Coordinates of C-alpha atoms in Angstrom, one line a residue:
X1 CA -1.2 13.8 6.1
X2 CA -1.1 14.6 9.4
X3 CA 0.3 16.6 12.4
X4 CA 0.5 17.0 16.2
X5 CA -0.4 19.1 18.9
X6 CA 2.1 18.8 22.2
X7 CA 4.0 21.4 24.0
X8 CA 5.8 23.9 22.8
X9 CA 9.5 21.9 22.5
X10 CA 12.7 23.9 21.8
X11 CA 15.8 23.4 22.0
X12 CA 17.9 25.2 24.9
X13 CA 21.4 27.0 24.9
X14 CA 23.7 28.1 27.6
X15 CA 23.7 26.3 31.1
X16 CA 20.3 24.9 30.9
X17 CA 20.4 21.5 32.3
X18 CA 21.3 18.6 30.6
X19 CA 18.4 16.7 28.3
X20 CA 16.8 14.1 30.2
X21 CA 17.5 15.6 33.6
X22 CA 14.7 15.9 35.9
X23 CA 15.1 20.1 35.5
X24 CA 14.7 19.2 32.1
X25 CA 13.0 16.4 31.3
X26 CA 12.7 15.3 27.3
X27 CA 10.8 17.3 24.7
X28 CA 8.0 16.2 21.5
X29 CA 4.4 14.9 22.1
X30 CA 5.0 12.2 24.4
X31 CA 7.6 13.1 26.9
X32 CA 7.9 10.3 29.8
X33 CA 6.8 11.5 32.8
X34 CA 4.6 13.8 31.0
X35 CA 0.9 13.5 29.8
X36 CA 1.0 14.6 26.5
X37 CA -1.9 17.0 24.5
X38 CA -4.1 15.3 22.2
X39 CA -1.9 15.3 19.0
X40 CA -5.7 15.4 16.6
X41 CA -6.3 19.1 16.8
X42 CA -2.9 20.2 15.2
X43 CA -3.6 17.3 12.6
X44 CA -7.0 18.3 11.7
X45 CA -5.7 22.3 11.1
X46 CA -2.3 20.4 8.7
X47 CA -5.0 18.3 7.3
X48 CA -6.2 22.3 5.4
X49 CA -3.7 22.4 3.4
X50 CA -3.0 18.7 2.8
X51 CA -6.7 18.8 1.5
X52 CA -5.2 22.0 -0.3
X53 CA -2.7 20.3 -2.0
X54 CA -4.4 17.4 -3.5
X55 CA -7.5 18.8 -5.1
X56 CA -4.6 21.4 -7.0
X57 CA -4.0 18.2 -8.4
X58 CA -7.5 16.7 -8.9
X59 CA -8.5 20.0 -10.0
X60 CA -6.0 20.6 -12.7
X61 CA -6.1 17.1 -14.2
X62 CA -10.1 18.4 -14.9
X63 CA -9.2 21.5 -16.3
X64 CA -5.8 20.5 -18.9
X65 CA -8.3 20.4 -21.9
X66 CA -9.8 23.9 -20.9
X67 CA -6.2 25.3 -19.9
X68 CA -4.6 23.5 -23.7
X69 CA -7.5 25.6 -25.5
X70 CA -6.8 28.9 -24.3
X71 CA -3.2 28.7 -24.1
X72 CA -2.0 25.8 -26.5
X73 CA -5.1 25.7 -29.0
X74 CA -2.7 24.8 -32.3
X75 CA -1.0 22.0 -32.1
X76 CA -2.0 17.9 -31.3
X77 CA 0.7 17.2 -29.1
X78 CA -0.9 16.5 -25.9
X79 CA 2.8 16.4 -23.9
X80 CA 2.8 20.1 -23.9
X81 CA 0.0 21.0 -21.9
X82 CA 1.0 17.5 -19.2
X83 CA 3.8 19.5 -18.4
X84 CA 2.1 21.7 -16.3
X85 CA 0.9 18.4 -14.4
X86 CA 5.0 17.2 -15.0
X87 CA 6.9 20.1 -13.7
X88 CA 5.0 20.3 -10.5
X89 CA 6.2 17.3 -9.9
X90 CA 9.6 17.4 -10.6
X91 CA 9.8 20.6 -8.5
X92 CA 8.1 19.0 -5.7
X93 CA 9.7 14.9 -5.9
X94 CA 13.4 16.6 -6.3
X95 CA 13.7 19.2 -3.2
X96 CA 11.4 15.9 -0.9
X97 CA 14.6 14.2 0.5
X98 CA 15.9 17.5 1.4
X99 CA 12.9 18.9 3.4
X100 CA 12.6 16.2 5.1
X101 CA 15.7 16.6 7.2
X102 CA 15.3 21.3 7.4
X103 CA 11.6 19.9 9.1
X104 CA 14.0 18.0 11.6
X105 CA 16.6 20.5 12.0
X106 CA 14.5 23.6 11.8
X107 CA 11.5 22.7 13.5
X108 CA 8.3 21.1 11.0
X109 CA 6.4 23.8 11.8
X110 CA 8.2 26.9 10.5
X111 CA 9.7 24.7 7.6
X112 CA 5.1 24.1 6.4
X113 CA 4.7 27.3 7.1
X114 CA 7.1 28.3 4.4
X115 CA 6.4 25.9 2.5
X116 CA 2.6 27.2 2.2
X117 CA 3.3 30.6 2.0
X118 CA 5.7 29.7 -1.6
X119 CA 2.4 27.5 -2.1
X120 CA -0.1 30.3 -2.1
X121 CA 1.9 33.4 -3.2
X122 CA 2.3 30.6 -6.6
X123 CA -0.7 30.0 -6.8
X124 CA -1.9 33.5 -7.5
X125 CA 1.4 33.6 -10.4
X126 CA -0.5 30.6 -11.8
X127 CA -4.1 32.2 -12.1
X128 CA -2.3 35.2 -13.7
X129 CA -0.3 33.9 -16.3
X130 CA -0.4 34.4 -19.6
X131 CA 1.3 31.7 -21.6
X132 CA 1.3 28.3 -21.2
X133 CA 5.9 28.8 -20.6
X134 CA 5.1 31.2 -17.8
X135 CA 2.1 28.8 -16.0
X136 CA 4.8 25.7 -16.3
X137 CA 7.3 28.2 -14.3
X138 CA 4.8 29.3 -11.7
X139 CA 3.1 25.5 -11.0
X140 CA 7.5 24.5 -10.5
X141 CA 7.2 27.4 -8.0
X142 CA 4.2 26.1 -6.3
X143 CA 5.7 22.3 -6.4
X144 CA 8.2 23.8 -4.1
X145 CA 6.1 25.1 -1.8
X146 CA 4.3 21.2 -1.9
X147 CA 7.3 19.7 -1.0
X148 CA 8.2 22.0 1.6
X149 CA 5.1 21.3 3.2
X150 CA 4.7 17.3 2.8
X151 CA 6.6 16.1 4.9
X152 CA 6.1 18.1 8.1
X153 CA 3.1 16.3 7.9
X154 CA 3.5 13.0 8.0
X155 CA 7.1 13.1 10.7
X156 CA 4.5 14.7 12.5
X157 CA 2.4 12.3 12.8
X158 CA 5.5 9.9 13.5
X159 CA 6.3 11.3 16.0
X160 CA 3.0 12.4 18.3
X161 CA 0.9 9.3 17.7
X162 CA 2.2 5.9 18.8
X163 CA 2.2 2.9 16.4
X164 CA -0.8 1.3 17.5
X165 CA -2.7 5.0 16.7
X166 CA -1.9 5.7 13.6
X167 CA -4.0 4.2 11.5
X168 CA -6.6 5.7 13.4
X169 CA -5.0 9.5 12.2
X170 CA -3.5 7.9 8.4
X171 CA -7.8 6.7 8.3
X172 CA -8.4 10.5 8.5
X173 CA -5.2 11.4 5.8
X174 CA -7.0 9.1 3.8
X175 CA -11.0 10.0 4.2
X176 CA -9.2 13.3 3.5
X177 CA -8.1 12.7 0.5
X178 CA -10.9 10.9 -0.8
X179 CA -12.6 14.4 -0.2
X180 CA -10.6 16.3 -2.4
X181 CA -10.9 14.0 -4.8
X182 CA -14.3 14.9 -5.1
X183 CA -14.2 18.7 -4.5
X184 CA -11.1 19.0 -6.3
X185 CA -12.9 17.6 -9.8
X186 CA -16.3 19.4 -8.8
X187 CA -15.2 22.8 -7.5
X188 CA -12.6 23.4 -10.8
X189 CA -15.6 22.2 -13.1
X190 CA -17.8 24.8 -11.7
X191 CA -14.3 27.5 -11.7
X192 CA -14.0 27.0 -15.6
X193 CA -17.1 26.4 -16.9
X194 CA -18.2 29.7 -15.0
X195 CA -15.0 31.7 -14.2
X196 CA -12.1 30.3 -16.3
X197 CA -9.1 28.3 -15.6
X198 CA -8.0 30.8 -14.0
X199 CA -10.1 30.1 -10.9
X200 CA -9.1 26.8 -10.1
X201 CA -5.3 28.5 -8.9
X202 CA -7.5 31.8 -7.0
X203 CA -9.2 30.2 -5.0
X204 CA -6.4 28.5 -3.2
X205 CA -5.5 31.8 -1.5
X206 CA -8.2 32.3 0.8
X207 CA -8.1 28.3 1.7
X208 CA -4.5 28.7 2.2
X209 CA -4.6 32.3 4.9
X210 CA -6.7 30.1 6.4
X211 CA -4.8 27.7 6.6
X212 CA -2.1 29.4 8.2
X213 CA -4.0 30.9 10.7
X214 CA -4.6 27.6 11.9
X215 CA -1.5 26.0 12.1
X216 CA 0.3 28.6 13.7
X217 CA -2.0 29.2 16.5
X218 CA -2.7 24.5 16.8
X219 CA 0.6 23.4 15.0
X220 CA 3.1 22.8 18.2
X221 CA 6.8 23.1 17.7
X222 CA 8.2 20.1 17.8
X223 CA 12.1 19.7 19.3
X224 CA 14.6 19.9 16.5
X225 CA 18.1 17.5 15.5
X226 CA 21.3 19.5 14.0
X227 CA 21.4 17.4 10.9
X228 CA 23.7 18.0 8.0
X229 CA 23.1 18.1 4.4
X230 CA 24.1 16.6 1.7
X231 CA 24.5 18.7 -1.7
X232 CA 25.8 15.6 -3.9
X233 CA 23.3 13.6 -2.8
X234 CA 20.6 17.0 -3.9
X235 CA 22.5 17.7 -7.2
X236 CA 22.7 14.4 -8.4
X237 CA 19.1 13.4 -7.7
X238 CA 18.2 16.4 -8.9
X239 CA 19.9 16.2 -12.3
X240 CA 19.4 12.3 -12.5
X241 CA 15.5 12.9 -12.3
X242 CA 15.6 15.6 -14.5
X243 CA 17.2 14.2 -17.3
X244 CA 14.7 11.1 -16.9
X245 CA 11.8 12.8 -16.9
X246 CA 12.8 14.9 -20.0
X247 CA 13.7 12.2 -21.4
X248 CA 10.0 10.1 -21.5
X249 CA 8.2 13.2 -22.1
X250 CA 9.6 15.0 -25.2
X251 CA 10.0 11.2 -26.9
X252 CA 7.3 10.8 -28.6
X253 CA 8.0 14.5 -30.1
X254 CA 11.5 14.4 -31.5
X255 CA 10.6 10.5 -32.9
X256 CA 12.7 8.6 -30.5
X257 CA 15.5 10.2 -31.5
X258 CA 19.5 8.7 -30.3
X259 CA 20.0 11.7 -28.5
X260 CA 16.7 11.5 -26.0
X261 CA 17.6 7.6 -25.4
X262 CA 20.8 8.5 -24.0
X263 CA 19.2 11.2 -22.1
X264 CA 17.5 8.7 -20.1
X265 CA 20.3 6.0 -20.0
X266 CA 22.6 9.3 -18.8
X267 CA 19.6 9.6 -15.9
X268 CA 19.3 6.1 -14.8
X269 CA 23.2 6.1 -14.1
X270 CA 23.3 9.2 -12.8
X271 CA 20.7 7.9 -9.8
X272 CA 22.6 4.7 -10.0
X273 CA 25.1 6.8 -9.2
X274 CA 23.5 8.8 -6.3
X275 CA 22.8 5.2 -4.7
X276 CA 26.8 4.5 -4.7
X277 CA 27.8 7.8 -3.0
X278 CA 24.7 7.7 -0.3
X279 CA 26.8 4.0 0.7
X280 CA 30.0 5.8 0.8
X281 CA 29.0 8.9 2.3
X282 CA 30.8 9.5 5.8
X283 CA 28.8 12.3 7.2
X284 CA 25.1 12.0 6.9
X285 CA 23.0 10.9 3.6
X286 CA 20.5 12.6 1.8
X287 CA 18.6 8.7 2.3
X288 CA 19.7 7.0 5.3
X289 CA 20.5 3.4 3.7
X290 CA 19.7 1.9 6.9
X291 CA 16.0 2.7 7.0
X292 CA 15.4 0.0 4.2
X293 CA 16.8 -2.6 6.3
X294 CA 12.8 -2.1 7.4
X295 CA 11.4 -4.8 4.6
X296 CA 7.4 -2.9 5.6
X297 CA 9.3 0.4 4.9
X298 CA 10.9 -1.2 1.8
X299 CA 8.1 -2.9 0.0
X300 CA 5.6 0.3 0.6
X301 CA 8.1 2.6 -0.3
X302 CA 8.5 0.8 -4.0
X303 CA 4.6 0.0 -3.6
X304 CA 3.7 4.0 -2.8
X305 CA 5.3 4.8 -6.6
X306 CA 3.7 2.9 -8.5
X307 CA 0.6 3.7 -6.7
X308 CA 1.6 7.7 -7.9
X309 CA 2.3 6.5 -10.7
X310 CA -1.1 5.2 -11.5
X311 CA -3.0 7.5 -10.2
X312 CA -1.4 10.9 -11.8
X313 CA -1.4 8.9 -15.0
X314 CA -5.0 7.4 -15.4
X315 CA -6.8 10.7 -14.7
X316 CA -5.2 12.2 -18.1
X317 CA -6.7 9.8 -20.5
X318 CA -10.0 9.4 -19.0
X319 CA -10.6 12.9 -18.9
X320 CA -9.8 13.7 -22.1
X321 CA -11.8 11.2 -23.4
X322 CA -14.3 12.4 -21.1
X323 CA -14.8 15.6 -22.3
X324 CA -12.9 16.1 -26.4
X325 CA -15.0 12.6 -27.4
X326 CA -17.9 12.4 -25.4
X327 CA -18.5 16.1 -25.5
X328 CA -19.3 17.1 -21.3
X329 CA -18.2 19.8 -19.8
X330 CA -16.2 20.0 -16.7
X331 CA -18.5 20.1 -14.1
X332 CA -20.4 17.2 -15.7
X333 CA -17.1 14.9 -16.2
X334 CA -16.4 16.1 -12.3
X335 CA -19.9 14.3 -11.3
X336 CA -18.2 11.3 -12.9
X337 CA -16.1 10.8 -9.9
X338 CA -18.1 11.1 -7.3
X339 CA -18.8 7.9 -6.3
X340 CA -15.3 7.4 -5.9
X341 CA -14.6 10.2 -3.7
X342 CA -18.0 9.5 -1.5
X343 CA -17.2 6.2 -1.4
X344 CA -12.8 6.9 -0.5
X345 CA -14.4 9.1 2.1
X346 CA -16.3 7.3 3.9
X347 CA -14.8 4.5 4.2
X348 CA -10.8 5.7 4.7
X349 CA -11.3 6.3 8.3
X350 CA -13.0 2.6 9.5
X351 CA -9.7 0.9 7.0
X352 CA -7.4 3.0 9.1
X353 CA -9.5 1.9 12.5
X354 CA -9.2 -1.7 11.2
X355 CA -5.4 -1.4 9.9
X356 CA -4.4 -0.4 13.9
X357 CA -5.7 -4.3 14.6
X358 CA -5.3 -6.3 11.3
X359 CA -2.2 -7.4 8.6
X360 CA -1.8 -4.6 6.2
X361 CA -2.2 -7.2 3.1
X362 CA -6.0 -7.7 4.4
X363 CA -6.9 -4.6 3.0
X364 CA -3.9 -3.6 1.0
X365 CA -4.0 -6.9 -2.0
X366 CA -7.8 -6.2 -2.2
X367 CA -7.7 -2.2 -2.2
X368 CA -4.7 -1.9 -4.9
X369 CA -6.8 -5.3 -7.3
X370 CA -10.1 -3.3 -6.7
X371 CA -8.7 0.1 -8.7
X372 CA -6.8 -1.7 -10.7
X373 CA -10.2 -3.5 -11.6
X374 CA -11.5 0.1 -12.0
X375 CA -9.0 0.5 -14.7
X376 CA -10.1 -2.0 -17.0
X377 CA -13.6 -1.4 -16.5
X378 CA -12.7 2.0 -17.3
X379 CA -10.7 1.0 -20.6
X380 CA -13.8 -1.2 -21.7
X381 CA -16.3 1.3 -21.5
X382 CA -13.9 4.5 -23.1
X383 CA -16.2 4.6 -26.5
X384 CA -19.2 6.2 -28.4
X385 CA -21.5 3.7 -27.6
X386 CA -21.7 3.0 -23.8
X387 CA -24.1 5.5 -21.8
X388 CA -22.7 8.5 -19.7
X389 CA -24.4 7.1 -15.9
X390 CA -22.0 3.7 -16.6
X391 CA -19.0 5.2 -16.0
X392 CA -20.7 6.0 -12.1
X393 CA -19.9 1.9 -11.9
X394 CA -16.4 1.7 -11.9
X395 CA -15.9 5.1 -9.9
X396 CA -17.8 3.2 -7.3
X397 CA -15.2 0.6 -7.4
X398 CA -12.1 2.6 -7.3
X399 CA -13.2 4.6 -4.3
X400 CA -13.8 1.3 -2.1
X401 CA -10.6 0.1 -3.9
X402 CA -8.8 3.8 -3.1
X403 CA -9.7 3.5 0.8
X404 CA -8.0 0.0 1.5
X405 CA -4.7 1.8 -0.4
X406 CA -3.2 5.4 1.0
X407 CA -3.3 5.3 4.8
X408 CA -2.8 1.8 4.6
X409 CA 0.6 2.6 2.8
X410 CA 1.9 5.6 4.9
X411 CA 1.2 3.8 8.6
X412 CA 3.0 0.5 7.2
X413 CA 5.5 2.5 5.8
X414 CA 6.0 4.7 8.9
X415 CA 5.0 1.9 12.0
X416 CA 8.5 1.6 13.3
X417 CA 10.2 4.4 12.1
X418 CA 12.6 6.2 14.9
X419 CA 11.4 9.5 15.9
X420 CA 14.6 10.7 14.8
X421 CA 14.2 9.5 11.5
X422 CA 11.3 11.0 11.2
X423 CA 11.4 14.1 9.0
X424 CA 13.7 11.2 7.0
X425 CA 11.4 8.6 6.4
X426 CA 8.4 10.6 5.7
X427 CA 11.4 12.9 2.9
X428 CA 11.6 9.4 1.6
X429 CA 8.4 8.1 1.4
X430 CA 7.4 11.2 -0.3
X431 CA 10.1 11.2 -3.1
X432 CA 9.5 7.6 -3.9
X433 CA 5.2 8.7 -4.5
X434 CA 6.3 12.0 -6.1
X435 CA 8.9 10.1 -8.3
X436 CA 6.9 7.3 -9.4
X437 CA 4.2 10.2 -10.1
X438 CA 6.3 12.1 -12.1
X439 CA 7.4 8.9 -13.9
X440 CA 3.4 8.7 -14.9
X441 CA 2.9 12.0 -15.5
X442 CA 5.6 11.5 -18.4
X443 CA 5.1 8.1 -19.4
X444 CA 1.3 8.8 -20.1
X445 CA 1.8 11.8 -22.4
X446 CA 4.0 9.4 -24.0
X447 CA 2.0 6.4 -24.8
X448 CA -1.6 8.4 -25.0
X449 CA 0.8 10.4 -28.1
X450 CA 1.8 6.6 -29.9
X451 CA -1.4 5.7 -29.2
X452 CA -2.5 7.9 -31.4
X453 CA -0.1 8.0 -33.7
X454 CA -1.1 4.7 -34.7
X455 CA -4.9 5.1 -34.5
X456 CA -4.9 7.9 -35.9
X457 CA -1.8 8.4 -38.2
X458 CA -0.4 11.4 -39.2
X459 CA -2.5 13.7 -36.3
X460 CA 0.2 15.3 -34.7
X461 CA 0.7 16.9 -37.8
X462 CA -2.5 17.9 -39.5
X463 CA -3.8 21.2 -39.1
X464 CA -6.1 22.5 -35.5
X465 CA -5.2 21.2 -32.7
X466 CA -7.7 18.5 -30.4
X467 CA -7.3 21.6 -27.2
X468 CA -10.8 23.7 -29.5
X469 CA -13.1 21.6 -27.6
X470 CA -15.2 18.6 -28.0
X471 CA -13.5 16.7 -32.0
X472 CA -15.2 16.6 -34.9
X473 CA -17.3 12.9 -35.9
X474 CA -14.4 11.2 -38.5
X475 CA -11.4 10.9 -35.8
X476 CA -13.5 10.3 -32.4
X477 CA -13.2 6.4 -33.0
X478 CA -9.9 6.3 -33.3
X479 CA -9.3 9.3 -29.9
X480 CA -11.4 7.1 -27.8
X481 CA -9.2 4.0 -29.0
X482 CA -6.2 5.6 -27.8
X483 CA -7.5 6.9 -24.6
X484 CA -9.0 3.4 -24.1
X485 CA -5.3 2.1 -24.6
X486 CA -3.9 4.3 -22.9
X487 CA -5.7 3.8 -19.3
X488 CA -4.9 0.0 -19.7
X489 CA -0.9 0.8 -19.0
X490 CA -1.5 2.0 -15.5
X491 CA -4.1 -0.8 -14.9
X492 CA -0.7 -2.8 -15.6
X493 CA 1.2 -0.8 -13.2
X494 CA -1.5 -1.1 -10.3
X495 CA -1.4 -4.7 -10.4
X496 CA 2.3 -4.8 -9.9
X497 CA 1.9 -3.2 -7.3
X498 CA -0.3 -5.9 -6.0
X499 CA 2.0 -8.4 -6.0
X500 CA 4.6 -6.1 -3.7
X501 CA 2.5 -5.7 -0.9
X502 CA 2.7 -9.7 -0.4
X503 CA 6.0 -8.8 0.7
X504 CA 4.9 -7.9 3.1
X505 CA 4.2 -8.7 6.8
X506 CA 2.4 -7.6 9.5
X507 CA 3.9 -5.2 11.9
X508 CA 5.5 -5.9 15.5
X509 CA 3.1 -4.5 17.6
X510 CA 4.4 -2.1 20.2
X511 CA 2.3 -0.9 23.7
X512 CA 2.1 3.1 23.7
X513 CA 4.2 3.0 26.6
X514 CA 7.0 1.6 25.3
X515 CA 6.9 4.0 22.1
X516 CA 6.6 6.8 24.9
X517 CA 10.0 5.3 26.6
X518 CA 11.4 5.1 23.3
X519 CA 10.8 8.7 21.8
X520 CA 11.9 10.0 25.3
X521 CA 15.6 8.5 24.9
X522 CA 15.7 9.4 21.7
X523 CA 14.7 13.3 22.4
X524 CA 17.5 13.4 24.9
X525 CA 20.2 12.2 23.1

């Protein structure tokens, strides 16, 4: 994700000359006839906040067993602690459509700084939580802060980098994701082992303060566009997503009772109603459906939802297996992810620059295939006989695949978006990614529990719990087999993603000069 550096661009009122006139030239990073400032310093400032969000996600995945042991040690239902992730993702996903528009309306810098403040303060709340329920509530507030931040970074890239330079910008974003996947697990492991799980949240506070100061100084104001807010759409999307996710998450716990299926079906029906209302809204819909006429935007959104599903769901069975079945500490578990993080961080900038000159499918198809292959490889290794060092190999393969996945998808989705729709487009893209993550988190919880019941009958009713440390020998094999089977779900979903990205096409080339002129004309409207 990223940001711009451009001169201050605020709307004037009163008797000011009309926008676009000689006395009032168009505002924005690339106003016609004005040499723009480099957008890179602002991008680096915003990357810090994006980095913090990613680190927080990966830290929590490593700390889940420790959180369960501390706050929910007496049950064998893994779906309780999964709500620490699902609550965050649900609160993150639902507002994204409107937070993108908020950035267009009130300025991406202002909304970003508000979101960063909410995220940082919620991190303090998370660390001070004494019950699992309180932690889940605090994580939901944290998700709201992330929802305010994320679309602004992507919208700023779209509005300040010309299309033929966005690949390099997204390369930095991809490299940031790669570094975060290394720093998050390692920092999480060290903090959990040394200070306790609470410190995976406390660490966000100094980082958040630094990110706030840098964004305040380096990120410029951009022109704003008036928007009406589709309150009906917000309510329908929130209700629909909640019904679907809650039903998937809690279905196994309630033996998939008829009311659970009714809840899921109701959620699907509400989402269908939401899409119908978007097509009929007379004013300004929450989701501008005409954006989906651009094939690459539509295909990239579908693909990123599948990627979000896969990345969120894969870490849970893997970390539970490594820590509970093989007895590794959180720090030792994190060390197994080093090849993935290093290779992803090193290769992502090269992939971004290459994307500016080639068909996105040349990067995305092999990238997604490598990620899928690494998950099948992980599944084959998840037993008690595999030497621990062998888990480094699929980690390396996944790192190479990640470099050709995150940045290329985001660049392809946003390349041809008009500046006026940058916030809406970024909100839609991040919403589909996060919706995929929410459904992935809920689905993997249900699938893991189902596989546990199949391999360890009666596990959920047994005394004791899975959160108390390394498993006793007589359940290790069944538990390991259940986790190995569970990770096949994200692997299969990623294969679907490979098929989806084949429907992309090479974007049309837009020169920087033509893009500047289009940007200036849009600002003058």
